[in-house]
XYZ file of C-alpha atoms in Angstrom:
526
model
C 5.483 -17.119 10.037
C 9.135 -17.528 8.432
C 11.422 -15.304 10.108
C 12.513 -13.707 6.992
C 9.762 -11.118 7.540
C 11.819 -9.807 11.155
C 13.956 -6.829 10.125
C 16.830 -7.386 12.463
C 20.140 -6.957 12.053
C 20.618 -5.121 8.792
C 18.221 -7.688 6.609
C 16.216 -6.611 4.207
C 12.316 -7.097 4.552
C 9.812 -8.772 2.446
C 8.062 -6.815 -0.004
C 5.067 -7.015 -2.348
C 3.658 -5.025 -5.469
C -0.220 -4.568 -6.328
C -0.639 -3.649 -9.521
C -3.621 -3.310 -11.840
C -5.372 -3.863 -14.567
C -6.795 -0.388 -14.782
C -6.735 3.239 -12.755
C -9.230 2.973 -9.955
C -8.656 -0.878 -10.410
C -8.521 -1.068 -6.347
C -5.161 -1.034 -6.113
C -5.192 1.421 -3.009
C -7.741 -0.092 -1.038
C -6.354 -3.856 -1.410
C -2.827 -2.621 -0.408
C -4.438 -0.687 2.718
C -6.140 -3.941 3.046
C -2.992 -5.809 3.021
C -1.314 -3.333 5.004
C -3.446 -4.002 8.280
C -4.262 -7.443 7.476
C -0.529 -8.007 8.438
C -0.244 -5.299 11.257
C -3.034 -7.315 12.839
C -0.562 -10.637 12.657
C 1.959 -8.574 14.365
C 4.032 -7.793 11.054
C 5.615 -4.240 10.848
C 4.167 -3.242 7.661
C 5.167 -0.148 5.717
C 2.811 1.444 2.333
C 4.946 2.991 -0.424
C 4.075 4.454 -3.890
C 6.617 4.902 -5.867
C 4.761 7.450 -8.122
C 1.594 9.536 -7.376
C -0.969 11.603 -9.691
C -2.919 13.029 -7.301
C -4.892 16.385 -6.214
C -5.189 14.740 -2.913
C -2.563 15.105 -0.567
C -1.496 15.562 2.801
C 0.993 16.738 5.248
C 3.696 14.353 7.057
C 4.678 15.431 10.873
C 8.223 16.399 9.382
C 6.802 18.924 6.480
C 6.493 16.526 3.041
C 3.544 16.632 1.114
C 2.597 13.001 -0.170
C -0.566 11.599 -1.588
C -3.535 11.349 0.954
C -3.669 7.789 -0.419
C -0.473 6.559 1.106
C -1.107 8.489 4.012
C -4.451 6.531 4.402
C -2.271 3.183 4.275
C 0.212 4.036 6.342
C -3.075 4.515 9.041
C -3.981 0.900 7.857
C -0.294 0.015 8.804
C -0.605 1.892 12.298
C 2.664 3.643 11.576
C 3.906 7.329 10.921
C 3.260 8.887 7.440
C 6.999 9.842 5.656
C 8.300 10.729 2.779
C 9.820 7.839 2.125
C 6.123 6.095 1.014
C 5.491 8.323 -2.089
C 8.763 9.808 -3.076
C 7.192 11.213 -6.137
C 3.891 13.305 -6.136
C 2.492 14.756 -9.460
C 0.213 17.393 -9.079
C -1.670 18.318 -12.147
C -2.043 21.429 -12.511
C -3.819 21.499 -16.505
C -4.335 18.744 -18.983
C -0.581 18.544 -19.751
C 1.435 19.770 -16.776
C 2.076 18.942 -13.532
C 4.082 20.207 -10.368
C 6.476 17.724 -9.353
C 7.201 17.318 -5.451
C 10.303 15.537 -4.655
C 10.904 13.626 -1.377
C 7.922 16.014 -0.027
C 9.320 19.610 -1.565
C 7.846 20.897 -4.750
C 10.712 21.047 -7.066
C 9.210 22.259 -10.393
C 6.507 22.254 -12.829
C 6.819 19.653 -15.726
C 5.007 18.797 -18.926
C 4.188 15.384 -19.151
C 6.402 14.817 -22.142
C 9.372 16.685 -20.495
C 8.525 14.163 -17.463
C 8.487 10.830 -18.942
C 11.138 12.230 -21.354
C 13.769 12.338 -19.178
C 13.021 12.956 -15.777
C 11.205 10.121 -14.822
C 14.145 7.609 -15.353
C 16.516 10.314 -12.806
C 14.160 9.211 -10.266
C 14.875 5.779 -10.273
C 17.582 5.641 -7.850
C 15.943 7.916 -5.755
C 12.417 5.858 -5.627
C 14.279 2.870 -4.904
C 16.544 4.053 -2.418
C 13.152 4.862 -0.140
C 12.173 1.490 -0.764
C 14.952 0.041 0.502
C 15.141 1.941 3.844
C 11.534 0.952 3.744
C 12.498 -2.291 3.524
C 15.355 -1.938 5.711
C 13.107 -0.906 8.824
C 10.185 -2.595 8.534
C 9.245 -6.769 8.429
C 7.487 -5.997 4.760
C 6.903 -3.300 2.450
C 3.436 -3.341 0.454
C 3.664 -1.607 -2.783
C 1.039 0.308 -4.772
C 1.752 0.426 -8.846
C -0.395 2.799 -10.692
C -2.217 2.814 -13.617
C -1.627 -0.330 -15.450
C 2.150 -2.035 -15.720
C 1.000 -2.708 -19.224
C 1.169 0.692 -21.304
C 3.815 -0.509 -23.506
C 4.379 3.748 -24.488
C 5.814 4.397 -20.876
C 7.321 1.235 -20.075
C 11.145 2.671 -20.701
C 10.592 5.529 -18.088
C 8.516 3.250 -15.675
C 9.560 3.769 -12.057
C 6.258 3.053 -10.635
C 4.998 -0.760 -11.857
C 7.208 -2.990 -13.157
C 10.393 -0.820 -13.368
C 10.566 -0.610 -9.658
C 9.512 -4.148 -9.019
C 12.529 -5.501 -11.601
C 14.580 -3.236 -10.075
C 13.937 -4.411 -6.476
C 13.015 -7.962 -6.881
C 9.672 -7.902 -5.198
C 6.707 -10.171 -6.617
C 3.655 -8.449 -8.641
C 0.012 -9.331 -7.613
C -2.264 -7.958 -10.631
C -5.703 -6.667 -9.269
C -9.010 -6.540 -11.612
C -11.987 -4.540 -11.091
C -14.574 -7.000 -12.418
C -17.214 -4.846 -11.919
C -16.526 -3.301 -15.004
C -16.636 -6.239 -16.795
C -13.878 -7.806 -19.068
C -11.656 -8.723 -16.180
C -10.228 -12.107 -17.949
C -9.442 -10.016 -21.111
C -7.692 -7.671 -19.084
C -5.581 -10.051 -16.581
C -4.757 -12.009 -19.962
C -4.105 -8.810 -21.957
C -1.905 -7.831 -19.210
C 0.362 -10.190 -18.924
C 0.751 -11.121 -22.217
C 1.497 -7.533 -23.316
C 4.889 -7.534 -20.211
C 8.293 -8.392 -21.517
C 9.799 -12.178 -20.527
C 11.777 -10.583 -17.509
C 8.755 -8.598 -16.309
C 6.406 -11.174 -16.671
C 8.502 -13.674 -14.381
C 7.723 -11.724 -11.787
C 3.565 -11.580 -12.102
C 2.876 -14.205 -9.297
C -1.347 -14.128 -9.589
C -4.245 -12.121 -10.208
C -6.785 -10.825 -7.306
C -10.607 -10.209 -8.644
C -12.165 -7.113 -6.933
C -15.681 -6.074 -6.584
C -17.465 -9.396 -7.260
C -21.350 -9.457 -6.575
C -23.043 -12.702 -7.027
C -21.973 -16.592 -6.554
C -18.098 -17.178 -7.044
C -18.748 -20.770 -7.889
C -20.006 -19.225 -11.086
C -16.444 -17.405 -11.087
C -14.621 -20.426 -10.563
C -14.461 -21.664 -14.253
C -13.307 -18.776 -15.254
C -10.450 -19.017 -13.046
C -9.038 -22.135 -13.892
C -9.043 -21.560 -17.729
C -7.046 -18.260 -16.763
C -4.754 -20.212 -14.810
C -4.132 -22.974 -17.638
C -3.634 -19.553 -20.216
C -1.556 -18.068 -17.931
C 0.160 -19.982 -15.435
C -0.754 -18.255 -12.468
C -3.487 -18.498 -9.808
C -6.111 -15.971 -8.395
C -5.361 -15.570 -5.434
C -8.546 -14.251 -3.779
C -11.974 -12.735 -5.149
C -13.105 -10.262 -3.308
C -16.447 -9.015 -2.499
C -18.245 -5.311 -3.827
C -18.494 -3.858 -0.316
C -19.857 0.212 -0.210
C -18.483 2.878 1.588
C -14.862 1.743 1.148
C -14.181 5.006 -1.211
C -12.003 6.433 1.542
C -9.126 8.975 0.685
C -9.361 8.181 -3.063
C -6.491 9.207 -4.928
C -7.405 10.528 -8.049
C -10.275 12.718 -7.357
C -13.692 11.777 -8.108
C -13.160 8.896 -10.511
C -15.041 10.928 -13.035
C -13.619 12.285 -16.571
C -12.403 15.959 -17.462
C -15.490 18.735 -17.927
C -15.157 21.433 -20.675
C -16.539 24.721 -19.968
C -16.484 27.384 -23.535
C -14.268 24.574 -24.621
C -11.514 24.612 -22.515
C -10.804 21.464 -20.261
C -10.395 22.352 -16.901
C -12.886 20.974 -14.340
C -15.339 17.585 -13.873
C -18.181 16.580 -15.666
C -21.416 17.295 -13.935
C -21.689 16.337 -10.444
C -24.868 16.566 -10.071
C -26.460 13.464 -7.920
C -22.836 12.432 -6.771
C -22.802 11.990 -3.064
C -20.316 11.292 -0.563
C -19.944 7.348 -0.460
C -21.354 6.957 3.273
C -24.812 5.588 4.446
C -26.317 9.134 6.064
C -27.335 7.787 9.203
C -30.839 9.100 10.682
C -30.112 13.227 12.145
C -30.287 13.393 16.164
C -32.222 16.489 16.025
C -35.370 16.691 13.841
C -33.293 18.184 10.685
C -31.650 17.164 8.438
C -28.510 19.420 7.563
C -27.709 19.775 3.707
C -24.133 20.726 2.368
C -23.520 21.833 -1.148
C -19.276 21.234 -2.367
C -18.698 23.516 -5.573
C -17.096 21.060 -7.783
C -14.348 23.421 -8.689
C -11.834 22.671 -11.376
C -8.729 21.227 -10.321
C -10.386 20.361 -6.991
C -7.853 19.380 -4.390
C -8.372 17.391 -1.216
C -12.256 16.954 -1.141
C -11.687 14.843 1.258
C -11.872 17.702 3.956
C -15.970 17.011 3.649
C -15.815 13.203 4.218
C -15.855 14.114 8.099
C -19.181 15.973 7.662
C -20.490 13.116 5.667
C -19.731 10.982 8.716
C -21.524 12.880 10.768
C -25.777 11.373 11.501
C -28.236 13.790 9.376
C -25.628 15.258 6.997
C -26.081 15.277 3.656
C -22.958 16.095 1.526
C -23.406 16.149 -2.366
C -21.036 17.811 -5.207
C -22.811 20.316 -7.188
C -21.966 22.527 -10.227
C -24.940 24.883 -10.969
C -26.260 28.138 -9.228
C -29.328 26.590 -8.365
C -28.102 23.576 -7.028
C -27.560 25.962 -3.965
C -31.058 26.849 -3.393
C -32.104 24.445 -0.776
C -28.188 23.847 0.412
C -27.765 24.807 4.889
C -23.546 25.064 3.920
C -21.692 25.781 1.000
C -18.440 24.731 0.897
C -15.518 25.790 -1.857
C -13.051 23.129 -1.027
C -9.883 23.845 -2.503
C -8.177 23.442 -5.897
C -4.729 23.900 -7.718
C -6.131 26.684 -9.561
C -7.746 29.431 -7.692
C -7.591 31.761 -10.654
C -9.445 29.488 -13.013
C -11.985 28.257 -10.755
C -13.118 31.845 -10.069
C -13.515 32.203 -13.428
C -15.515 29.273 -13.564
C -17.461 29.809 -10.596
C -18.385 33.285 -12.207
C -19.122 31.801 -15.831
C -22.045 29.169 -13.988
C -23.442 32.365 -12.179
C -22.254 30.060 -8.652
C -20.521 33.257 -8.404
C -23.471 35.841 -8.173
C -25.503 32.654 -6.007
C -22.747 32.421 -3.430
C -22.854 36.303 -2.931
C -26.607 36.052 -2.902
C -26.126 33.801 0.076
C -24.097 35.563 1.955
C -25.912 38.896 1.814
C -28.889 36.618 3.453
C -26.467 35.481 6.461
C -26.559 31.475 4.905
C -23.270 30.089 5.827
C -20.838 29.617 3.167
C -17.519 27.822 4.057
C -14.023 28.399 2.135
C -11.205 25.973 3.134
C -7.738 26.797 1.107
C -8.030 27.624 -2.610
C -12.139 28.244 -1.444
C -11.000 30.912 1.287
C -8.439 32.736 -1.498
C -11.304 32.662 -3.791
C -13.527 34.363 -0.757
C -11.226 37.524 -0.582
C -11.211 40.571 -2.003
C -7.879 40.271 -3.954
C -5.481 38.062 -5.500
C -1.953 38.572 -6.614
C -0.877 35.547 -8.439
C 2.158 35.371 -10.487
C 3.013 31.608 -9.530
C 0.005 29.168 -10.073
C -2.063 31.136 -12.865
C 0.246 34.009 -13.823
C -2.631 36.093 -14.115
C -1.236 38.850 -12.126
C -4.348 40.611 -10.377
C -7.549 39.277 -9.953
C -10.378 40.717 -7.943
C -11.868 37.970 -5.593
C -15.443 37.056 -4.745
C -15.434 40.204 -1.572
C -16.889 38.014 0.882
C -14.211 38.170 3.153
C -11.416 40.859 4.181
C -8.091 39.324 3.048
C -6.054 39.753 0.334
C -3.882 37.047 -0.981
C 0.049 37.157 -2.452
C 1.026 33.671 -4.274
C 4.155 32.569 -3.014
C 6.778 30.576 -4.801
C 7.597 28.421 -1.800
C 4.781 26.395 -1.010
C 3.189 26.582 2.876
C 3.669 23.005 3.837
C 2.806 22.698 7.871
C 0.386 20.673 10.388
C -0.760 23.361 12.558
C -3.019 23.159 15.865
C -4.458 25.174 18.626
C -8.238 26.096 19.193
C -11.372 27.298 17.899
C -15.134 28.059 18.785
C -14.054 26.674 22.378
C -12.709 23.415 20.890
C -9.153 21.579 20.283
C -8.716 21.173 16.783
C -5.805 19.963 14.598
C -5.026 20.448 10.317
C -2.749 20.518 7.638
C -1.882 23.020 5.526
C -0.554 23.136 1.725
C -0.700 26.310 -0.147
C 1.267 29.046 -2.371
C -1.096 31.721 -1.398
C -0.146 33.946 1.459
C -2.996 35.498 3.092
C -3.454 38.780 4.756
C -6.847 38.943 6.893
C -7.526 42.815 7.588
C -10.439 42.702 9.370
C -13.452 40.149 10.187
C -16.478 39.436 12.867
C -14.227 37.096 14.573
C -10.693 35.074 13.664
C -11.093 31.523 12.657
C -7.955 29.449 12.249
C -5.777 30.710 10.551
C -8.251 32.947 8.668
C -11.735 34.682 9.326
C -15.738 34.943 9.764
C -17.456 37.833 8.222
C -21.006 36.996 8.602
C -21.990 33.930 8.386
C -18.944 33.293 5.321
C -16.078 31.755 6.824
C -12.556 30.561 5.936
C -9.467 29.085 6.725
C -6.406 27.721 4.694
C -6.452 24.614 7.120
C -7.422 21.271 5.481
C -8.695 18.358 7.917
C -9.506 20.366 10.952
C -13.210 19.069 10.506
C -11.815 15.668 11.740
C -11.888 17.187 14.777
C -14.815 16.020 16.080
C -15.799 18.712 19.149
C -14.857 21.706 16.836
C -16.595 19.789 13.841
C -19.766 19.395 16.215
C -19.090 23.399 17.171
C -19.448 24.053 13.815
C -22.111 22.240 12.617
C -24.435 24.257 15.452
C -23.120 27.492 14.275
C -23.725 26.734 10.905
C -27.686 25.543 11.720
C -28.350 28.326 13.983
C -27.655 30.319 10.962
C -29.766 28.204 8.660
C -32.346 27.986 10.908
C -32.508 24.003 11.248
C -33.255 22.213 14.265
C -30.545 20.239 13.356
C -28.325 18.781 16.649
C -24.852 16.974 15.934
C -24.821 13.352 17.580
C -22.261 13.869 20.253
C -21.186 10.286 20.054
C -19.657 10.511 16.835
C -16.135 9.972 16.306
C -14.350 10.412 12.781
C -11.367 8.736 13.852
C -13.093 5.790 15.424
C -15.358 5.383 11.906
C -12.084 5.509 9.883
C -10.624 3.100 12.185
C -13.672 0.275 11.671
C -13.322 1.457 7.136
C -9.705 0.333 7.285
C -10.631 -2.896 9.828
C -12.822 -3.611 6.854
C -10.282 -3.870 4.367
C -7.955 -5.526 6.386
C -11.323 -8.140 7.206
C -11.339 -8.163 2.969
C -8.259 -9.585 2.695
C -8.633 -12.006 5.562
C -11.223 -13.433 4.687
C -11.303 -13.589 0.781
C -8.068 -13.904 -0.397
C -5.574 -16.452 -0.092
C -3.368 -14.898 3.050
C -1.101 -18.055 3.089
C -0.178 -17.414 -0.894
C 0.306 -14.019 -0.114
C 2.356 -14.116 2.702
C 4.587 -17.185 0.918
C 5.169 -14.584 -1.594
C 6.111 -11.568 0.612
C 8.140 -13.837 2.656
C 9.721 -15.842 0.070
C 9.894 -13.436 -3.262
C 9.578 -14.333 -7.079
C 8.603 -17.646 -7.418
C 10.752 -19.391 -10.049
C 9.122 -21.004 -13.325
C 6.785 -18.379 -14.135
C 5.627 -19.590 -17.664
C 5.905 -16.671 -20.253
C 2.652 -15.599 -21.756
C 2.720 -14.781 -25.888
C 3.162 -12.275 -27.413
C 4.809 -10.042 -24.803
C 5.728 -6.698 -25.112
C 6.425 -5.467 -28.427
């Protein structure tokens, strides 16, 4: 390994961008990949996203909020979650607006043309002065791009693909999703459409989620590299139940309820991406996620998913609860609307139903304001006062500093650990018994904590409450650890990597940088 990668002394370390083709091209999974890949060769590896759309975030130890994503790869690195790997989070909070948090501290909500027309190129110096400390302290830095580097319309205000690669030197691997088809087109089309100077620094193409016989790929390949210059570098395998900690929620376009865009399309059928192992006891125990609009960090059910005999599935219809053991409203970045839609599908009336007939019913942030009896909000919606769902005895005041924190202690007789990010400021008045940070009532319980179900005792506590109130003979397996099972997902991608791509290429290039001689691809960018 050349020594180039040791950052000793003041020298800067390698560094490596994965860009692609499309969103939900694989770019965060091959990075992670990357990421431990190298941290099992003994490299000090560090993630970093320059730029992050994303309802799915997550709490560093010193306060920041930064995409779940990054904090997924900076497990796959084995090192601490900071700021410094996503310096810029966009959270939206409608079709053209987002709140902007800033080196982990919201700092305003933007439109997206006020963004890219202005902002966005402020944030330059900032992005790439966290890269460089990055870079600074670690043996290589393993970038994430987003989107694709090719939309021509924001390539001025780019801070995330190519603009911070230019501006820090660092090699560009393009990843293509050729399960979707078209993947030549598109590594072609890429390229072709990048400026001379941006193009000299595309060093190859990786092909994700292949299925079949890659000597039928192989072809292919070669004719790219005589159009392009530039070598694939690996072809990886489709492999399920690598969906971990996905960044921009469920990969699935806007819904429109009375014509107004605000939520998913029907998730109906969608499922958890997990094999549901066989249960211990003889049940089976079925949980029902409202797929609220604006949903925020689902990812607080992927624990329950994990667990043998649990069935987790997204649902948006009243009686899609029928036959559900748990309901859970996960949270969202509009509380306000998503009562309104909750109330409009009649989930509203259902989830009441429930409750009055002791089935559990589980609220974690945005779900637990939504639970209350009242809501003050003149800092997310605006909409002043809104009477809540009743369920529970707490009455919420929206905030305009934002509750960032990573609280612990202990509940139903078990350690348990979270993360909190919220405006709303909650005042429990009563309750059968506390519960976090917020309260049971019944069998309806809530709590502004995200991730304590990771927890696998108080998870397993849990899960027996909630069947002894369903009435299934439904045992958690007390073998099963979350963080163990997200250990072996991440040993897969790093396993990915090893074994289908081209580690020596990769490493010359995070090592070495830009190679020179690049050809240029016509047209280029307009």
């Amino acid at each position: 390994m050349n020594g180039r990668l040791k950052a000793s002394g003041g020298s800067v370390g390698g560094g490596l961008l994965v860009a692609g083709t499309t969103s939900d091209a694989g770019k965060s999974v091959v990075t992670a990949g990357i990421c431990r890949w190298l941290v099992r060769q003994g490299v000090r590896v560090a993630p970093f996203k320059a730029q992050n759309m994303s309802l799915n975030s997550f709490v560093t130890r010193e306060g920041a909020e930064i995409g779940r994503a990054q904090a997924m790869q900076a497990a796959a690195a084995r090192v601490e979650p900071t700021a410094l790997m996503n310096p810029v989070l966009l959270k939206p909070g409608s079709d053209r607006s987002s709140q902007v948090v800033l080196l982990g501290k919201p700092v305003g909500e933007l439109s997206a043309r006020g963004y890219h027309a202005g902002r966005q190129e402020q944030l330059l110096g900032t992005v790439t002065d966290c890269l460089q400390e990055l870079r600074r302290t670690h043996d290589a830095v393993i970038c994430e791009g987003a989107g694709s580097p090719a939309e021509i319309n924001l390539r001025r205000t780019d801070i995330v693909n190519m603009g911070i690669a230019r501006a820090a030197r660092i090699p560009v691997v393009v990843v293509g999703d050729i399960d979707r088809g078209g993947v030549f087109a598109s590594f072609f089309g890429t390229t072709a459409l990048l400026s001379k100077e941006d193009q000299a620094l595309v060093a190859g193409y990786l092909v994700n989620k292949f299925r079949g016989d890659v000597t039928l790929l192989e072809p292919g390949l070669e004719m790219l590299r005589g159009l392009t210059g530039r070598r694939t570098l690996g072809v990886l395998p489709f492999a399920h139940g690598l969906g971990i900690d996905e960044e921009d929620g469920m990969g699935v376009p806007p819904a429109r309820t009375k014509s107004r865009a605000w939520g998913r399309v029907s998730l109906r059928g969608a499922v958890r991406e997990s094999v549901v192992a066989p249960p211990h006891g003889a049940d089976v125990l079925r949980v029902a996620v409202c797929a609220v609009p604006l949903m925020s960090n689902f990812t607080d059910v992927d624990a329950l998913a994990a667990e043998p005999g649990v069935v987790v599935r997204f649902v948006d219809r009243a009686e899609e609860l029928a036959d559900a053991d748990l309901v859970v409203l996960p949270g969202t970045r509009g509380t306000v609307r998503a009562l309104e839609w909750l109330r409009e599908r009649g989930l509203a009336d259902a989830i009441a139903r429930r409750a009055a007939e002791g089935r559990p019913v589980l609220g974690i942030c945005g779900g637990f304001q939504m639970l209350g009896e009242h809501i003050e909000d003149e800092v997310e919606s605006k909409a002043g006062a809104v009477d809540g769902l009743g369920l529970l005895p707490v009455r919420v005041r929206f905030a305009v500093e934002k509750t960032l924190a990573r609280p612990a202690g202990e509940a139903l007789g078990e350690p348990v650990e979270g993360y909190e990010i919220h405006h709303g400021v909650a005042e429990v008045t009563g309750g059968d018994e506390a519960f976090l940070d917020g309260c049971r009532t019944g069998s309806v319980w809530g709590t502004h904590w995200h991730g304590s179900l990771e927890s696998d005792g108080f998870r397993r506590a849990f899960l027996r409450r909630v069947a002894a109130d369903a009435g299934r003979a439904f045992v958690p397996a007390p073998g099963t650890s979350f963080g163990t099972l997200r250990e072996e997902q991440l040993d897969r991608l790093g396993d990915l990597i090893e074994e289908h791509a081209d580690t020596g290429a990769l490493l010359r290039l995070i090592e070495e940088g830009v190679p020179e001689g690049l050809p240029f691809v016509p047209p280029g960018a307009p």
